[in-house]
JSON list of C-alpha atoms in Angstrom, two decimals:
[
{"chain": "A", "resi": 1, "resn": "UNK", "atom": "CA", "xyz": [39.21, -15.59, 66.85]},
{"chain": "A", "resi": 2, "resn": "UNK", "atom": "CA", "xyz": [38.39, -13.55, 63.49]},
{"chain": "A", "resi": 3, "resn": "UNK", "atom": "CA", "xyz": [41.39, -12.74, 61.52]},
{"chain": "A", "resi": 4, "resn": "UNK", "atom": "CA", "xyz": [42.45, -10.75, 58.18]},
{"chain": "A", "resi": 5, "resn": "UNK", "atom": "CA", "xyz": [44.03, -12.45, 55.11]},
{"chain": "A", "resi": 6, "resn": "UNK", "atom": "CA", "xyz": [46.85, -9.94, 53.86]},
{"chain": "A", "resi": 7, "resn": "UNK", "atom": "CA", "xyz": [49.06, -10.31, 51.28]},
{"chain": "A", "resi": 8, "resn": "UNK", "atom": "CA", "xyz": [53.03, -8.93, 51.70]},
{"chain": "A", "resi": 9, "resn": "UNK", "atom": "CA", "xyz": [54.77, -8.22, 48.54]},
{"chain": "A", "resi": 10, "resn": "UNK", "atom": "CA", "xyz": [58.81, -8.07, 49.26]},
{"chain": "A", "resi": 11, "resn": "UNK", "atom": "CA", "xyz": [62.29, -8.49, 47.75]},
{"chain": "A", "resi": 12, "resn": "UNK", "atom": "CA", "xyz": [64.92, -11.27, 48.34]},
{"chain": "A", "resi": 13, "resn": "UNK", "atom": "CA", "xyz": [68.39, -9.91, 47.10]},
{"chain": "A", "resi": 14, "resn": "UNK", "atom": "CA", "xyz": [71.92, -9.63, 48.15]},
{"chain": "A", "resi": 15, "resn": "UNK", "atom": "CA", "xyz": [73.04, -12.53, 50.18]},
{"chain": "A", "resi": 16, "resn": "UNK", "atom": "CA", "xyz": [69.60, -13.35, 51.06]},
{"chain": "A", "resi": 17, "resn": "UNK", "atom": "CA", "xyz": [69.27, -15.30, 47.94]},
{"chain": "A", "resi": 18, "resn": "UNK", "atom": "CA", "xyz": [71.46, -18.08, 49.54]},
{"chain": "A", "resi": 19, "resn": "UNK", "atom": "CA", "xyz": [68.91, -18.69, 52.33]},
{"chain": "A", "resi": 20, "resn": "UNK", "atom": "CA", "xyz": [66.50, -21.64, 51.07]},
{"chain": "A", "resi": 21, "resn": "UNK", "atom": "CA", "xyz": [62.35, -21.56, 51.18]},
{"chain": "A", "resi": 22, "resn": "UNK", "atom": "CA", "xyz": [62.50, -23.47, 54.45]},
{"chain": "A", "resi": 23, "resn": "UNK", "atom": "CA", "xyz": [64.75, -21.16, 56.17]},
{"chain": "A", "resi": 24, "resn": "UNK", "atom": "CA", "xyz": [62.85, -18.24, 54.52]},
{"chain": "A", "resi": 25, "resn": "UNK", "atom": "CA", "xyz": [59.87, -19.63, 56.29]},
{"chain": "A", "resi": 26, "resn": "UNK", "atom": "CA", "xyz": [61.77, -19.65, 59.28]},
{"chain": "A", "resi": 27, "resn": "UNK", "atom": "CA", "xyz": [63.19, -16.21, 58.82]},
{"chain": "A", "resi": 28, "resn": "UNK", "atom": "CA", "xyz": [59.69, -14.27, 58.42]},
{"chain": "A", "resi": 29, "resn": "UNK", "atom": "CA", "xyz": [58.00, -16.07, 61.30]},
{"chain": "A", "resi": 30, "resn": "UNK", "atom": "CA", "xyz": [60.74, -15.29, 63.58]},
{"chain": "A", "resi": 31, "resn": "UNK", "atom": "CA", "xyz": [60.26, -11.64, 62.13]},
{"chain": "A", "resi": 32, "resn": "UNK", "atom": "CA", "xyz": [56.63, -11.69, 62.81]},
{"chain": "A", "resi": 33, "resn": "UNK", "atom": "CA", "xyz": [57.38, -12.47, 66.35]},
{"chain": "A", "resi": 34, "resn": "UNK", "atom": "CA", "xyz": [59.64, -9.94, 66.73]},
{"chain": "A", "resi": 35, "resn": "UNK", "atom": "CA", "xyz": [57.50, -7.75, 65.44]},
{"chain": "A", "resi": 36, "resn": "UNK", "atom": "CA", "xyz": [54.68, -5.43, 66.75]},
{"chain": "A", "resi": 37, "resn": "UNK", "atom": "CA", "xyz": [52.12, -6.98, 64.50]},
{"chain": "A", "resi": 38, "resn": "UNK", "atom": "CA", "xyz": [49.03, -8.76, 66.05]},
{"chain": "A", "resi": 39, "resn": "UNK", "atom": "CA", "xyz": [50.03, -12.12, 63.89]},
{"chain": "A", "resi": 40, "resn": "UNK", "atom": "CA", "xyz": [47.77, -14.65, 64.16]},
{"chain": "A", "resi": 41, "resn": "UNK", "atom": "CA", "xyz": [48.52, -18.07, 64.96]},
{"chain": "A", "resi": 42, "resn": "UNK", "atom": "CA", "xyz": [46.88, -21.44, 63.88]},
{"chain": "A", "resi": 43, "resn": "UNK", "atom": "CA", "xyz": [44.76, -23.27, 66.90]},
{"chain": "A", "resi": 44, "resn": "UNK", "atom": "CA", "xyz": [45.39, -26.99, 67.77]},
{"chain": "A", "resi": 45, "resn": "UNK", "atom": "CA", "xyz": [48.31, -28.79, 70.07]},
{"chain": "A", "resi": 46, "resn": "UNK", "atom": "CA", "xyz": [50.96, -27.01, 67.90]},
{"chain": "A", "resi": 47, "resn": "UNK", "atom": "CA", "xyz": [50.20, -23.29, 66.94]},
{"chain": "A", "resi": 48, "resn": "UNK", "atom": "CA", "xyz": [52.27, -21.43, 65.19]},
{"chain": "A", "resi": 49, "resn": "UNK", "atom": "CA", "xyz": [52.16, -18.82, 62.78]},
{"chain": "A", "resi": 50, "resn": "UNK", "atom": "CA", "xyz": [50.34, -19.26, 59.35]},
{"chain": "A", "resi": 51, "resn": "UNK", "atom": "CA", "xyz": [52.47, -18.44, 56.05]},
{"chain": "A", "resi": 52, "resn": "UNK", "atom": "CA", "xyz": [51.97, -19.48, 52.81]},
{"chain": "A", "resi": 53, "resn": "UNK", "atom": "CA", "xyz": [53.96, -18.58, 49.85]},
{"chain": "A", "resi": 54, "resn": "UNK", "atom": "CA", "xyz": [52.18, -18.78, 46.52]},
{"chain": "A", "resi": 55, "resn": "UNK", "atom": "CA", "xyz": [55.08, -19.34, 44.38]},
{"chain": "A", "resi": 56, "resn": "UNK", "atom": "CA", "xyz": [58.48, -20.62, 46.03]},
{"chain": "A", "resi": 57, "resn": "UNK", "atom": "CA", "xyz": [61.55, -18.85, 44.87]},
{"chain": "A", "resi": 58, "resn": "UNK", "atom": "CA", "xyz": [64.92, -21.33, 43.49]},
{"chain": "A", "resi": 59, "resn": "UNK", "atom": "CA", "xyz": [67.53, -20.95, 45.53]},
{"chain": "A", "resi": 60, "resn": "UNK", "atom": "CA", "xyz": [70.08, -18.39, 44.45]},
{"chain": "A", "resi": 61, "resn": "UNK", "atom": "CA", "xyz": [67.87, -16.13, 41.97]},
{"chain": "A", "resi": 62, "resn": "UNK", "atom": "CA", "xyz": [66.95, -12.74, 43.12]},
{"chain": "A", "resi": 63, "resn": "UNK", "atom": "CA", "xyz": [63.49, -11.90, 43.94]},
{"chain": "A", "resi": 64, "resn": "UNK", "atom": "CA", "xyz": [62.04, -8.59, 43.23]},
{"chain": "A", "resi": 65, "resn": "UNK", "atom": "CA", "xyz": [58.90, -8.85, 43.47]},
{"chain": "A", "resi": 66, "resn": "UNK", "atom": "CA", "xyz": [57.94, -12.29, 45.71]},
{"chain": "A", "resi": 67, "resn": "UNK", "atom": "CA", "xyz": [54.59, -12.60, 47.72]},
{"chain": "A", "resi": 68, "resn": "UNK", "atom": "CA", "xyz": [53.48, -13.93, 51.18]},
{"chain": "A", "resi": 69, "resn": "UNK", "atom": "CA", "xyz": [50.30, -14.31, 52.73]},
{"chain": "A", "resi": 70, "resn": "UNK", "atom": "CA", "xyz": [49.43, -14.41, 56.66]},
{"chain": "A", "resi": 71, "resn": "UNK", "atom": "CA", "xyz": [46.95, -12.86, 58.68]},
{"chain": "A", "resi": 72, "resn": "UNK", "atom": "CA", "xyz": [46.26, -10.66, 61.59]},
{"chain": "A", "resi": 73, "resn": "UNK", "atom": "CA", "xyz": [43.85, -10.94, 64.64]},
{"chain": "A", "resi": 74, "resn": "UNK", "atom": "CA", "xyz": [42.78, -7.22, 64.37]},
{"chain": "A", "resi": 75, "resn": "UNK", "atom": "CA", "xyz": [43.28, -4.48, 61.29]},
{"chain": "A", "resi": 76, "resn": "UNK", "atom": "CA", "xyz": [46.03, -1.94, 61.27]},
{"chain": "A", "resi": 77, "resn": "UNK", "atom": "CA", "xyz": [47.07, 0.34, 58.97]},
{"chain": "A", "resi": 78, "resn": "UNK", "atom": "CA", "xyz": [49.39, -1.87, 55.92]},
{"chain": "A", "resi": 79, "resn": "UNK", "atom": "CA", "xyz": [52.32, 0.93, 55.97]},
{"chain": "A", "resi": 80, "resn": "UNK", "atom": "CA", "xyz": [52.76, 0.85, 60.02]},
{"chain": "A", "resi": 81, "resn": "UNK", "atom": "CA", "xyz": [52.69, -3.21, 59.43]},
{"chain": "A", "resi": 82, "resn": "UNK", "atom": "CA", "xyz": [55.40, -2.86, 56.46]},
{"chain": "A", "resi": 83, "resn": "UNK", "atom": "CA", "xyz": [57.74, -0.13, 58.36]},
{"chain": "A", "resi": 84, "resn": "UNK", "atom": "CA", "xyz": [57.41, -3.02, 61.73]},
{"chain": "A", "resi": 85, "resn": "UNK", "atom": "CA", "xyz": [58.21, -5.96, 59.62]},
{"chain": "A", "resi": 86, "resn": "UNK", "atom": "CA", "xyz": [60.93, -4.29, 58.31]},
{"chain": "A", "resi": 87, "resn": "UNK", "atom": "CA", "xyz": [62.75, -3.52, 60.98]},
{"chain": "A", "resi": 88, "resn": "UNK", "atom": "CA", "xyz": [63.01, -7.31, 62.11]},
{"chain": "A", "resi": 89, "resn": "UNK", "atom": "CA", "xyz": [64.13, -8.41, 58.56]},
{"chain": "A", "resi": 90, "resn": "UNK", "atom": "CA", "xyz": [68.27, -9.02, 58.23]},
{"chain": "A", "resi": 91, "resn": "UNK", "atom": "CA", "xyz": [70.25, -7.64, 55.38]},
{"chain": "A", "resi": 92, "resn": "UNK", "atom": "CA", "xyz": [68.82, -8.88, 51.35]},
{"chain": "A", "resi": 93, "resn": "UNK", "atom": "CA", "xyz": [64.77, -9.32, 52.79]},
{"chain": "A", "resi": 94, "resn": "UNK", "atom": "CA", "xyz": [62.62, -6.05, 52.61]},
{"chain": "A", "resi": 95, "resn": "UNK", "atom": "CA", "xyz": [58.61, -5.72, 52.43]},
{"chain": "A", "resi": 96, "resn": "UNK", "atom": "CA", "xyz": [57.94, -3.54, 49.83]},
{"chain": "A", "resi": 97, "resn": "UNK", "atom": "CA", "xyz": [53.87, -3.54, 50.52]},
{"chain": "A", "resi": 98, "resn": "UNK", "atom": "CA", "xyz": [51.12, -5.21, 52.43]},
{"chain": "A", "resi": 99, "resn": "UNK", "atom": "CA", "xyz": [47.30, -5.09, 51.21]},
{"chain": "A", "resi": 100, "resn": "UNK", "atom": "CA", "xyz": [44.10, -7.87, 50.93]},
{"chain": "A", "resi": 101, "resn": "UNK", "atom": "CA", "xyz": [44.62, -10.37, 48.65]},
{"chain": "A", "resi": 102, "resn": "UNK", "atom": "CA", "xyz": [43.16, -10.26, 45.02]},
{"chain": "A", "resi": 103, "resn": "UNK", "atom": "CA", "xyz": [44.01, -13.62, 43.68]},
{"chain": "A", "resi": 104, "resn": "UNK", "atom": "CA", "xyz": [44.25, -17.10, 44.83]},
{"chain": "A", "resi": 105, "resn": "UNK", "atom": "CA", "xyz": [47.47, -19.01, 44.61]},
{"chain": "A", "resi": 106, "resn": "UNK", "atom": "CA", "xyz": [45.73, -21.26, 42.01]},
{"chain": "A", "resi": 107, "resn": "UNK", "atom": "CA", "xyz": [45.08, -18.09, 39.96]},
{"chain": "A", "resi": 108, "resn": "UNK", "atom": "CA", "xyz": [49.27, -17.85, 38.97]},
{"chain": "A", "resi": 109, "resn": "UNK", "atom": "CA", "xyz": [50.09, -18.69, 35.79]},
{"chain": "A", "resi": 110, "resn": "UNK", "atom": "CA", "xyz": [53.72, -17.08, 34.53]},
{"chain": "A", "resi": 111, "resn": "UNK", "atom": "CA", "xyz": [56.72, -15.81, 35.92]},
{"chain": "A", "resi": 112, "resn": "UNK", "atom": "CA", "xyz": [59.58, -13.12, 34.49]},
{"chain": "A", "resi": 113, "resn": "UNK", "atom": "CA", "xyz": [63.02, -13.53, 34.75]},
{"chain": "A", "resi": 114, "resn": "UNK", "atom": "CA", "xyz": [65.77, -11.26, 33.76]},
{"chain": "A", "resi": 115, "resn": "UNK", "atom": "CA", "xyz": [69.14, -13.68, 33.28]},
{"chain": "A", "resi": 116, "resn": "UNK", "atom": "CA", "xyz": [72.44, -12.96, 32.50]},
{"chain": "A", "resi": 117, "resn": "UNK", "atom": "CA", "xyz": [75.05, -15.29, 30.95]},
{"chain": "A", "resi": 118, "resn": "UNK", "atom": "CA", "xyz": [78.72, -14.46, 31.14]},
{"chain": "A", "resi": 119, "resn": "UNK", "atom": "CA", "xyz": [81.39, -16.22, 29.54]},
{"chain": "A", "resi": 120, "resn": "UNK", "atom": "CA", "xyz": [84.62, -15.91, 27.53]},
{"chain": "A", "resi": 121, "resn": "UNK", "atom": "CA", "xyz": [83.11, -16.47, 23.85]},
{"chain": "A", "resi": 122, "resn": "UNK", "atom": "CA", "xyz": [81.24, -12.91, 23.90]},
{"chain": "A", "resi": 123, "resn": "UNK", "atom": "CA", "xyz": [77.48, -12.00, 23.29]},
{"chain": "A", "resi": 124, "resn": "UNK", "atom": "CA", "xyz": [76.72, -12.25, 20.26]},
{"chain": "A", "resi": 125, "resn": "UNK", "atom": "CA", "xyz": [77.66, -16.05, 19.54]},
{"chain": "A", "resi": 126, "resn": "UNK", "atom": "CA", "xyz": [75.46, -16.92, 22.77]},
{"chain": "A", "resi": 127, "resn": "UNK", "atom": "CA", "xyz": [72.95, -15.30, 21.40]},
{"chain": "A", "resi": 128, "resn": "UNK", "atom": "CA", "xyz": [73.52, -16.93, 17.83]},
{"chain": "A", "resi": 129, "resn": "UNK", "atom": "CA", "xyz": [73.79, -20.48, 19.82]},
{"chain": "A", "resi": 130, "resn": "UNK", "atom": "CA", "xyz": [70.01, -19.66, 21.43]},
{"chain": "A", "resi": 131, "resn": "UNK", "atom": "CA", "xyz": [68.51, -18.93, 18.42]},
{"chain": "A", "resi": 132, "resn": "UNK", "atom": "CA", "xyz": [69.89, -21.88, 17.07]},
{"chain": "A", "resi": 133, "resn": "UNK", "atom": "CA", "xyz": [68.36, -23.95, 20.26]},
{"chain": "A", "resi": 134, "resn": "UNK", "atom": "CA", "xyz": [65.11, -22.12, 19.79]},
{"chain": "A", "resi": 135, "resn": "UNK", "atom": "CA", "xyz": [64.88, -23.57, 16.36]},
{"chain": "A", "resi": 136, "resn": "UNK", "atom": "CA", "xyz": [65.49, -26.93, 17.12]},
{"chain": "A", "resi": 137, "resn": "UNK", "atom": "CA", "xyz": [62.19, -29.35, 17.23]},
{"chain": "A", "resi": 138, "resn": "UNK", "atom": "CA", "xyz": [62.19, -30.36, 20.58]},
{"chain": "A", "resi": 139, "resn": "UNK", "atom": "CA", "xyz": [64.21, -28.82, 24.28]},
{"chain": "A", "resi": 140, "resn": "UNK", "atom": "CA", "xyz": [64.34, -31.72, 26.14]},
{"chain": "A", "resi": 141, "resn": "UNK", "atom": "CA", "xyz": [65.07, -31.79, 29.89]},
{"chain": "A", "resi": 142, "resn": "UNK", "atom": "CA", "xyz": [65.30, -34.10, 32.63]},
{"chain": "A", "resi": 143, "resn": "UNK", "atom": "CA", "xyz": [62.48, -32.98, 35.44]},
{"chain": "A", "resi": 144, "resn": "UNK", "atom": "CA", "xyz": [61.39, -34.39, 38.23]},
{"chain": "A", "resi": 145, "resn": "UNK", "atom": "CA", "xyz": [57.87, -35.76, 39.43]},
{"chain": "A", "resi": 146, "resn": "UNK", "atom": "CA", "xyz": [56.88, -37.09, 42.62]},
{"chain": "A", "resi": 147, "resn": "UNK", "atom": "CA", "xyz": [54.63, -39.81, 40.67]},
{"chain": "A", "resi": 148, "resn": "UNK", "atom": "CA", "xyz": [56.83, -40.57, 37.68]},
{"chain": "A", "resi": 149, "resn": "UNK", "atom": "CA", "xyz": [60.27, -39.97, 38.80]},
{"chain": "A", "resi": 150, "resn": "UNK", "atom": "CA", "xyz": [62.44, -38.44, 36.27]},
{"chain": "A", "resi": 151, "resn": "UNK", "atom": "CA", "xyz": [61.16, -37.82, 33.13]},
{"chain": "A", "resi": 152, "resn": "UNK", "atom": "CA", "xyz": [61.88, -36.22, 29.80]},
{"chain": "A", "resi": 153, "resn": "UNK", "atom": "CA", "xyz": [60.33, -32.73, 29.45]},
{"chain": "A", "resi": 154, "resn": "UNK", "atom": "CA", "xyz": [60.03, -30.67, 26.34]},
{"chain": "A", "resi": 155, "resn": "UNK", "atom": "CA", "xyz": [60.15, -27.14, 27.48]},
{"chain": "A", "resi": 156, "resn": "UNK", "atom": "CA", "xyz": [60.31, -25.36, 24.11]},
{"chain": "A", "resi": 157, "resn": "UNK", "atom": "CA", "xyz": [56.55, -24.57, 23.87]},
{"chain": "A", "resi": 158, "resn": "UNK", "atom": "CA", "xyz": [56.84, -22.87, 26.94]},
{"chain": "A", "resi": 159, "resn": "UNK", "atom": "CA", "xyz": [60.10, -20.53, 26.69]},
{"chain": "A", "resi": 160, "resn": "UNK", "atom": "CA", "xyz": [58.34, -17.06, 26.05]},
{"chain": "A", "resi": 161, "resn": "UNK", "atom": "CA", "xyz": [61.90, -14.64, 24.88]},
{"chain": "A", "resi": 162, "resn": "UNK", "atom": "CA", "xyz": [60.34, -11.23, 25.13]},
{"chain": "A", "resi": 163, "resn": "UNK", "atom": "CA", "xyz": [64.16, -9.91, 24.54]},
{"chain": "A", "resi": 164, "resn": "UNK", "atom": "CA", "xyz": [67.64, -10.22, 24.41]},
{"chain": "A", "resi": 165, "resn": "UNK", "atom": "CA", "xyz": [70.29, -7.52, 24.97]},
{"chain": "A", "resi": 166, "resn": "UNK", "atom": "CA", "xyz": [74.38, -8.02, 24.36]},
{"chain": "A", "resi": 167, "resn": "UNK", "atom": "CA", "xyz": [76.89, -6.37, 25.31]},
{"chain": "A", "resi": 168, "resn": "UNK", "atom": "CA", "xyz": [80.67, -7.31, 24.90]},
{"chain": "A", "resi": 169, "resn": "UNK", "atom": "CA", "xyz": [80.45, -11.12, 27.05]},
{"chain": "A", "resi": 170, "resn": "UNK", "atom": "CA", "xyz": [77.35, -10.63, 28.90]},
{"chain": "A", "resi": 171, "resn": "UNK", "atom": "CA", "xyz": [73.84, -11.57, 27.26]},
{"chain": "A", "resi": 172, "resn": "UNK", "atom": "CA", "xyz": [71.08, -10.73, 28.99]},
{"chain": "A", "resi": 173, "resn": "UNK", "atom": "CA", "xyz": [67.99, -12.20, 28.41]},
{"chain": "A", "resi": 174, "resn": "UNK", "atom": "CA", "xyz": [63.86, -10.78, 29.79]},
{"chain": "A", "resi": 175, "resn": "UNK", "atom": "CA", "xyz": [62.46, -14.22, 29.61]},
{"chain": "A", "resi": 176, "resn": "UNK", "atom": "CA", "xyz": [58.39, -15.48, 30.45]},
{"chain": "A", "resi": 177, "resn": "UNK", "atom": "CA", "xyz": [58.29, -19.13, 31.75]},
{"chain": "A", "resi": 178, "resn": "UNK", "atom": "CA", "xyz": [54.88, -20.53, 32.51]},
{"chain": "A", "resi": 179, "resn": "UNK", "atom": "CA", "xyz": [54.63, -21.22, 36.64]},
{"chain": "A", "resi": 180, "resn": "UNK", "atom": "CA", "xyz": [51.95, -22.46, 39.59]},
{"chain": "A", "resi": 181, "resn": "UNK", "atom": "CA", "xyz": [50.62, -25.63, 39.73]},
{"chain": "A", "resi": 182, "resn": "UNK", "atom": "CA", "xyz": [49.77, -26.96, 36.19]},
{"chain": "A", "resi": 183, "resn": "UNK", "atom": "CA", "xyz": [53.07, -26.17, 34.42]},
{"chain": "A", "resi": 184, "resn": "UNK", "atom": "CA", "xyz": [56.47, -24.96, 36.30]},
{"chain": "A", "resi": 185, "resn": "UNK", "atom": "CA", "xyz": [59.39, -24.02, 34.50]},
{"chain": "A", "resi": 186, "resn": "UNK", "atom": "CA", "xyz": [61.70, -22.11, 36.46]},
{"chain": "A", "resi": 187, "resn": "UNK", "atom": "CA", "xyz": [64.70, -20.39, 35.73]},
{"chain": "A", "resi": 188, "resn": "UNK", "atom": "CA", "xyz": [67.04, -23.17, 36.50]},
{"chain": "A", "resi": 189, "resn": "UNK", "atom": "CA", "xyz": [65.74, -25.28, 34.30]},
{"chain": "A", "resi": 190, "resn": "UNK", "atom": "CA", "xyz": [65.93, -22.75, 31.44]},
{"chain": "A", "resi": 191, "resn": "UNK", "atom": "CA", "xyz": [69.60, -22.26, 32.00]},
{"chain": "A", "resi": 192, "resn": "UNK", "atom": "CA", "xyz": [70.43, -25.88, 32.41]},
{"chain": "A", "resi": 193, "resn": "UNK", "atom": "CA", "xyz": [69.01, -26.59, 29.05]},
{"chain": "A", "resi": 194, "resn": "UNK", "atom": "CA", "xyz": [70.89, -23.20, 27.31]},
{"chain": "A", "resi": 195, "resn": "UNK", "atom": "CA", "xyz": [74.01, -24.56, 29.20]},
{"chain": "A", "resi": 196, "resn": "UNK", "atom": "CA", "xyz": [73.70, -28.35, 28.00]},
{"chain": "A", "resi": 197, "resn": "UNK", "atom": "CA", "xyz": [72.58, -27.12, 24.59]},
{"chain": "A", "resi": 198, "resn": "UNK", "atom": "CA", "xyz": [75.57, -24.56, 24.28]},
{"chain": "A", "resi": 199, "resn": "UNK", "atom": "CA", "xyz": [78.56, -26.24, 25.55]},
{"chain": "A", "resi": 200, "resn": "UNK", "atom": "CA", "xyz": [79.47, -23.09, 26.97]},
{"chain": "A", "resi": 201, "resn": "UNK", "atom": "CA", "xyz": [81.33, -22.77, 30.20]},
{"chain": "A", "resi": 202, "resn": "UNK", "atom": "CA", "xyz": [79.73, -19.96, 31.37]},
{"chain": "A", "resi": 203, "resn": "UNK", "atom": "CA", "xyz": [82.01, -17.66, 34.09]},
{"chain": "A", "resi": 204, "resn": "UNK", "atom": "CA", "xyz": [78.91, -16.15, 35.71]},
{"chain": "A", "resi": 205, "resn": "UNK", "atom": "CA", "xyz": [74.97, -16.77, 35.33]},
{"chain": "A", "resi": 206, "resn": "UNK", "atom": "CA", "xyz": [72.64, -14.01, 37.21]},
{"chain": "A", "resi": 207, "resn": "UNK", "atom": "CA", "xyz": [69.09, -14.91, 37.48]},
{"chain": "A", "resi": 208, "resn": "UNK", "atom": "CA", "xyz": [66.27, -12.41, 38.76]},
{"chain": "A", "resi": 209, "resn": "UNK", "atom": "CA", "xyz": [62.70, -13.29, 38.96]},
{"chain": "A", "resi": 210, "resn": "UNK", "atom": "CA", "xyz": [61.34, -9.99, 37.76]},
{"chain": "A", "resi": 211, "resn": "UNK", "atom": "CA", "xyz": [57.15, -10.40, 38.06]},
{"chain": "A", "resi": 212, "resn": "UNK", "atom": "CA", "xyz": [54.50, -12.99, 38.68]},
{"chain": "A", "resi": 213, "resn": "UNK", "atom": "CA", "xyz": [51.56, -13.25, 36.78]},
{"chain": "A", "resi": 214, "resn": "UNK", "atom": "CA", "xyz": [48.12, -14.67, 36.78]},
{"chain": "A", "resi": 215, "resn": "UNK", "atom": "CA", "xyz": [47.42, -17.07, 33.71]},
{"chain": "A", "resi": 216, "resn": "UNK", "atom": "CA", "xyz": [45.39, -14.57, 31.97]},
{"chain": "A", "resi": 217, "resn": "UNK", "atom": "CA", "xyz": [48.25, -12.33, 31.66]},
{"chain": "A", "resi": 218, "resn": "UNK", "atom": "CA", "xyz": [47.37, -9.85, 34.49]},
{"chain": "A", "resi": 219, "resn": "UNK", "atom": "CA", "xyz": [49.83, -9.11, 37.29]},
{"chain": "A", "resi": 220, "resn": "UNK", "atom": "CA", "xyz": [49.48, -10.97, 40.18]},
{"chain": "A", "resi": 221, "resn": "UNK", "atom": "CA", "xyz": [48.69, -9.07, 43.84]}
]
């Protein structure tokens, strides 16, 4: 059976961010089902529905602008195939687009994230207390590997500050963190080391992953 590799581009807010990259799975097969759209289906004992995420989203942060790829047994016009989908998805999960593919998963390189710290100590001496972690030598964190265990990381030649706003306790900070399979630095682990660094017992931390890119910079679709 021929198919057609598309691409969906969607957004994961609201309480949607609680539901983890398993049940997400879960969730947009089930809406495929439901769905009108000729999905196709692996072939073997067990098919099922092909989806493959090229960059899996932390639990918690706020997607705006998250991809999935799957495929279809027969063409159909991308905005009847959006308006379908979305009326299977529940509340925080929306497709924003569908269209063919124009990079590989292998081809991602960064991600943007928009984060905002609250706490009691105000703006201004968070951001004073980042600059001051920004100028240390080394941002060592503990991160995980499937063939070395824990290990100690230094992440400071790969936090990319393109800004930082403050106003009265809230800092919000447009940050580029290098992503995909050579390097992965998500948002997480950026916060964990501000938190460690800082002291700070922050009331409130908002994280939103913003854009993915391609390692060459370009915008990944």
């Amino acid at each position: 059976m021929e198919k057609l590799n598309l691409r969906a581009r969607f957004e994961k807010s609201g309480r949607a961010v609680f539901i983890s990259h398993l049940d997400l799975m879960r969730t947009m097969q089930r809406a495929l089902k439901r769905s009108s759209i000729p999905v196709w289906y692996t072939e073997g004992f067990n098919p099922h529905i092909y989806l493959n995420f090229p960059l899996a989203l932390s639990l918690g942060v706020t997607g705006r602008s998250e991809y999935m790829d799957f495929s279809v047994t027969e063409s159909a016009d991308f905005e009847t195939l959006r308006d379908s989908l979305n009326k299977k998805m529940p509340e925080g999960l929306r497709i924003l687009d569908i269209f063919e593919p124009v990079y590989e998963n292998k081809d991602v390189g960064f991600a943007d994230y928009k984060i905002d710290f609250y706490s009691g100590v105000g703006s201004k001496e968070m951001l004073s207390i980042l600059e001051k972690m920004l100028s240390e030598d080394k941002i060592e964190v503990d991160k995980r590997s499937k063939s070395k265990g824990t290990v100690k990381t230094d992440i400071k030649p790969h936090i990319n500050i393109i800004s930082a706003e403050s106003s009265g306790e809230a800092l919000r900070l447009f940050v580029r963190l290098p992503a995909g399979l050579k390097i992965n630095i998500n948002a997480g682990v950026f916060t964990e080391a501000f938190a460690d660094y800082s002291k700070i017992k922050f009331t409130k931390i908002c994280a939103e992953r913003t854009k993915i890119l391609c390692a060459d910079g370009r915008d990944f679709k």
